[in-house]
Short mmCIF file of C-alpha atoms in Angstrom, two decimals:
data_model
loop_
_atom_site.label_atom_id
_atom_site.label_comp_id
_atom_site.label_asym_id
_atom_site.label_seq_id
_atom_site.Cartn_x
_atom_site.Cartn_y
_atom_site.Cartn_z
CA ALA A 1 28.24 -6.80 19.32
CA GLN A 2 25.30 -8.84 20.50
CA SER A 3 23.16 -11.50 18.86
CA VAL A 4 20.17 -13.54 19.99
CA THR A 5 19.14 -16.95 18.67
CA GLN A 6 15.75 -18.45 19.29
CA LEU A 7 16.19 -22.08 18.47
CA ASP A 8 12.61 -22.87 17.48
CA SER A 9 10.65 -20.83 14.96
CA GLN A 10 7.38 -22.61 15.77
CA VAL A 11 6.28 -24.58 18.81
CA PRO A 12 2.93 -26.37 18.58
CA VAL A 13 1.59 -27.65 21.88
CA PHE A 14 -1.68 -28.89 23.29
CA GLU A 15 -3.61 -26.93 25.88
CA GLU A 16 -2.54 -27.64 29.49
CA ALA A 17 0.78 -29.14 28.34
CA PRO A 18 4.12 -27.67 29.49
CA VAL A 19 6.21 -25.65 27.07
CA GLU A 20 9.77 -24.34 26.80
CA LEU A 21 10.87 -21.68 24.34
CA ARG A 22 14.63 -21.59 23.96
CA CYS A 23 16.82 -18.52 23.73
CA ASN A 24 20.61 -18.24 23.52
CA TYR A 25 22.60 -15.06 23.21
CA SER A 26 26.10 -13.94 22.40
CA SER A 27 27.68 -10.78 23.78
CA SER A 28 31.13 -9.44 24.62
CA VAL A 29 29.63 -7.40 27.49
CA SER A 30 27.09 -8.12 30.19
CA VAL A 31 23.49 -7.78 29.10
CA TYR A 32 20.02 -7.42 30.48
CA LEU A 33 17.61 -10.08 29.20
CA PHE A 34 13.97 -9.82 28.19
CA TRP A 35 11.06 -11.80 26.88
CA TYR A 36 8.41 -9.84 24.99
CA VAL A 37 5.12 -11.24 23.67
CA GLN A 38 3.25 -10.11 20.59
CA TYR A 39 -0.39 -11.12 20.25
CA PRO A 40 -1.86 -11.11 16.72
CA ASN A 41 -2.00 -7.64 15.18
CA GLN A 42 -0.73 -5.96 18.32
CA GLY A 43 2.46 -4.36 19.54
CA LEU A 44 4.93 -6.08 21.81
CA GLN A 45 4.50 -6.16 25.57
CA LEU A 46 6.98 -7.16 28.23
CA LEU A 47 6.52 -10.63 29.65
CA LEU A 48 9.48 -10.68 32.05
CA LYS A 49 13.06 -9.50 32.35
CA TYR A 50 16.30 -10.32 34.15
CA LEU A 51 18.38 -7.45 35.48
CA SER A 52 20.33 -8.95 38.38
CA GLY A 53 19.93 -11.11 41.46
CA SER A 54 17.96 -14.35 41.41
CA THR A 55 18.45 -16.06 38.08
CA LEU A 56 14.83 -17.25 38.01
CA VAL A 57 12.29 -14.60 37.06
CA GLU A 58 8.54 -14.97 36.84
CA SER A 59 5.69 -13.21 35.09
CA ILE A 60 2.20 -12.59 36.47
CA ASN A 61 0.60 -15.07 34.05
CA GLY A 62 2.61 -18.16 34.97
CA PHE A 63 5.67 -17.91 32.70
CA GLU A 64 9.16 -18.12 34.11
CA ALA A 65 12.64 -17.83 32.66
CA GLU A 66 16.03 -18.75 34.04
CA PHE A 67 19.23 -16.91 33.26
CA ASN A 68 22.13 -19.29 32.79
CA LYS A 69 25.34 -17.31 32.41
CA SER A 70 27.59 -20.27 31.64
CA GLN A 71 25.34 -21.44 28.83
CA THR A 72 24.38 -17.88 27.80
CA SER A 73 20.74 -18.90 27.78
CA PHE A 74 17.44 -17.45 28.95
CA HIS A 75 14.83 -20.10 28.21
CA LEU A 76 11.14 -19.38 28.82
CA ARG A 77 8.89 -22.00 30.39
CA LYS A 78 5.29 -22.46 31.43
CA PRO A 79 4.03 -25.61 33.18
CA SER A 80 0.55 -25.51 31.64
CA VAL A 81 -0.39 -23.38 28.62
CA HIS A 82 -3.76 -21.93 27.65
CA ILE A 83 -5.25 -21.20 24.26
CA SER A 84 -4.83 -17.50 25.08
CA ASP A 85 -1.03 -17.96 25.22
CA THR A 86 -0.98 -18.37 21.44
CA ALA A 87 1.30 -15.56 20.27
CA GLU A 88 4.76 -14.65 18.99
CA TYR A 89 7.44 -14.62 21.68
CA PHE A 90 10.62 -12.59 21.33
CA CYS A 91 13.78 -12.93 23.38
CA ALA A 92 15.90 -9.77 23.53
CA VAL A 93 19.07 -8.45 25.15
CA SER A 94 20.31 -4.98 25.93
CA PRO A 95 23.96 -4.17 26.72
CA GLN A 96 24.77 -3.00 30.22
CA ALA A 97 28.20 -1.53 29.82
CA GLY A 98 29.01 2.16 29.64
CA SER A 99 28.47 3.80 26.29
CA SER A 100 26.70 0.69 24.99
CA ASN A 101 23.95 1.14 27.58
CA THR A 102 21.61 3.07 25.31
CA GLY A 103 18.43 1.08 25.78
CA LYS A 104 18.95 -0.63 22.43
CA LEU A 105 17.12 -3.96 22.30
CA ILE A 106 18.57 -6.72 20.13
CA PHE A 107 15.86 -9.24 19.31
CA GLY A 108 15.86 -12.89 18.35
CA GLN A 109 13.89 -14.09 15.36
CA GLY A 110 10.81 -14.90 17.41
CA THR A 111 9.05 -18.17 18.25
CA THR A 112 5.43 -18.75 17.33
CA LEU A 113 3.66 -20.59 20.13
CA GLN A 114 0.56 -22.36 18.81
CA VAL A 115 -1.64 -23.78 21.55
CA LYS A 116 -4.13 -26.33 20.29
CA PRO A 117 -7.31 -27.47 22.07
CA ASP B 1 -6.20 5.62 27.47
CA THR B 2 -3.68 4.40 24.90
CA ALA B 3 -0.16 4.65 26.29
CA VAL B 4 1.72 4.66 22.97
CA SER B 5 -0.29 5.49 19.87
CA GLN B 6 0.68 5.53 16.21
CA THR B 7 -1.03 6.98 13.17
CA PRO B 8 -1.86 5.79 10.66
CA LYS B 9 -2.45 2.12 11.46
CA TYR B 10 -2.25 1.14 7.79
CA LEU B 11 -0.44 2.92 4.99
CA VAL B 12 -0.56 1.83 1.34
CA THR B 13 1.38 3.96 -1.11
CA GLN B 14 3.28 3.95 -4.39
CA MET B 15 7.01 3.71 -4.86
CA GLY B 16 8.69 7.09 -4.87
CA ASN B 17 6.19 8.77 -2.57
CA ASP B 18 7.04 10.48 0.72
CA LYS B 19 5.13 9.51 3.86
CA SER B 20 5.15 10.17 7.59
CA ILE B 21 4.20 8.05 10.58
CA LYS B 22 3.36 9.76 13.84
CA CYS B 23 3.90 8.45 17.36
CA GLU B 24 2.74 9.86 20.68
CA GLN B 25 3.17 8.57 24.21
CA ASN B 26 1.25 9.76 27.27
CA LEU B 27 3.38 7.92 29.82
CA GLY B 28 5.64 10.84 30.62
CA HIS B 29 8.65 8.90 29.36
CA ASP B 30 11.87 10.57 28.29
CA THR B 31 12.99 8.09 25.62
CA MET B 32 11.30 6.99 22.41
CA TYR B 33 12.28 4.46 19.73
CA TRP B 34 11.45 3.33 16.23
CA TYR B 35 11.69 -0.35 15.27
CA LYS B 36 11.14 -2.05 11.92
CA GLN B 37 9.58 -5.54 11.75
CA ASP B 38 10.07 -7.25 8.41
CA SER B 39 7.94 -9.88 6.74
CA LYS B 40 9.72 -12.63 8.70
CA LYS B 41 8.79 -10.84 11.94
CA PHE B 42 12.40 -9.88 12.65
CA LEU B 43 12.60 -6.69 14.72
CA LYS B 44 15.42 -4.20 14.39
CA ILE B 45 15.92 -0.86 16.05
CA MET B 46 16.20 2.17 13.79
CA PHE B 47 16.39 5.24 16.04
CA SER B 48 15.97 6.42 19.58
CA TYR B 49 15.58 9.87 21.10
CA ASN B 50 15.96 11.00 24.67
CA ASN B 51 14.17 14.25 25.44
CA LYS B 52 14.41 15.35 21.79
CA GLU B 53 18.09 14.37 21.48
CA LEU B 54 19.12 11.61 19.03
CA ILE B 55 20.69 8.70 20.94
CA ILE B 56 20.63 5.72 18.57
CA ASN B 57 20.95 6.01 14.80
CA GLU B 58 21.39 2.56 13.32
CA THR B 59 22.49 1.91 9.76
CA VAL B 60 19.33 3.19 8.11
CA PRO B 61 19.09 4.81 4.66
CA ASN B 62 19.13 8.60 4.69
CA ARG B 63 15.62 8.48 3.27
CA PHE B 64 14.44 7.81 6.82
CA SER B 65 14.42 10.86 9.07
CA PRO B 66 13.08 10.91 12.62
CA LYS B 67 11.79 14.12 14.15
CA SER B 68 11.00 14.74 17.79
CA PRO B 69 9.13 18.03 18.35
CA ASP B 70 8.87 17.28 22.07
CA LYS B 71 9.59 14.35 24.31
CA ALA B 72 6.08 12.95 23.94
CA HIS B 73 6.27 12.70 20.15
CA LEU B 74 8.59 10.94 17.72
CA ASN B 75 7.64 10.99 14.07
CA LEU B 76 9.22 9.07 11.21
CA HIS B 77 9.41 10.58 7.75
CA ILE B 78 10.32 8.41 4.78
CA ASN B 79 11.33 9.91 1.43
CA SER B 80 11.27 8.18 -1.95
CA LEU B 81 9.64 5.01 -0.69
CA GLU B 82 10.96 1.69 -2.04
CA LEU B 83 9.41 -1.77 -2.18
CA GLY B 84 11.80 -2.94 0.53
CA ASP B 85 10.39 -0.39 2.95
CA SER B 86 7.23 -2.49 3.24
CA ALA B 87 7.14 -3.59 6.87
CA VAL B 88 5.49 -2.96 10.21
CA TYR B 89 6.97 0.02 12.02
CA PHE B 90 6.68 0.10 15.79
CA CYS B 91 7.16 3.06 18.04
CA ALA B 92 8.13 2.45 21.67
CA SER B 93 8.95 4.47 24.75
CA SER B 94 10.76 3.95 28.05
CA GLN B 95 11.09 6.03 31.17
CA ARG B 96 14.78 6.72 30.59
CA THR B 97 17.66 5.72 28.38
CA TRP B 98 18.91 2.66 30.21
CA GLY B 99 19.31 -0.89 29.04
CA GLY B 100 17.21 -2.41 31.81
CA GLU B 101 14.14 -0.26 31.22
CA THR B 102 10.89 -1.80 30.01
CA GLN B 103 9.91 -0.51 26.60
CA TYR B 104 6.23 0.10 25.85
CA PHE B 105 5.27 -0.49 22.25
CA GLY B 106 2.60 1.05 20.08
CA PRO B 107 0.24 -1.06 17.96
CA GLY B 108 2.36 -0.68 14.83
CA THR B 109 1.93 0.92 11.41
CA ARG B 110 1.66 -1.51 8.53
CA LEU B 111 3.32 0.07 5.49
CA LEU B 112 2.83 -1.45 2.05
CA VAL B 113 4.72 0.05 -0.85
CA LEU B 114 3.37 -0.89 -4.29
#
């Protein structure tokens, strides 16, 4: 079985400051890792994902996340946030192995990023 | 063009009623999903279909029944609605049934059971 823990339920930050949203996971099999973002009253959209290869992955809008296998973490970072980054951020995993590879996403509890002017 | 659409957007109904939520995707994807987001924003998968075949069926009450008439549509029917069914229901789709695929989500259906 898999589980995902997002360590902060809310992260308030001032505009142009750096931010880190933390995500840890537990799984008995290898997993793919995702960050999805949900803007107010909208559905989720993919921010970035780790499948294999380089452990540092980047999104088109300046976010990056690093897969750390030994610490089972996939923290999300941005060096300078904008007001428009205010949203709910969800970390998720999906099992890779065999019959468990069904596309099922297991989500964390979400982190509300509040960017203040 | 909306990639994944859901109707209705809002649904307010009484306990005991039966209701349906419809989902359509125009992305040409083979796999579709239903997720439930509770009042604490926690998301949990309910079902998935690949080309009209049931793939994932999580521990969901029998009152919930998905139906996929074709691979572009996945509807969710709920019988005998209960207060605890109040939530936001999201439909999603992906190109294929594979754990590394990106899932594309609809805007959600906000269900309130009174």
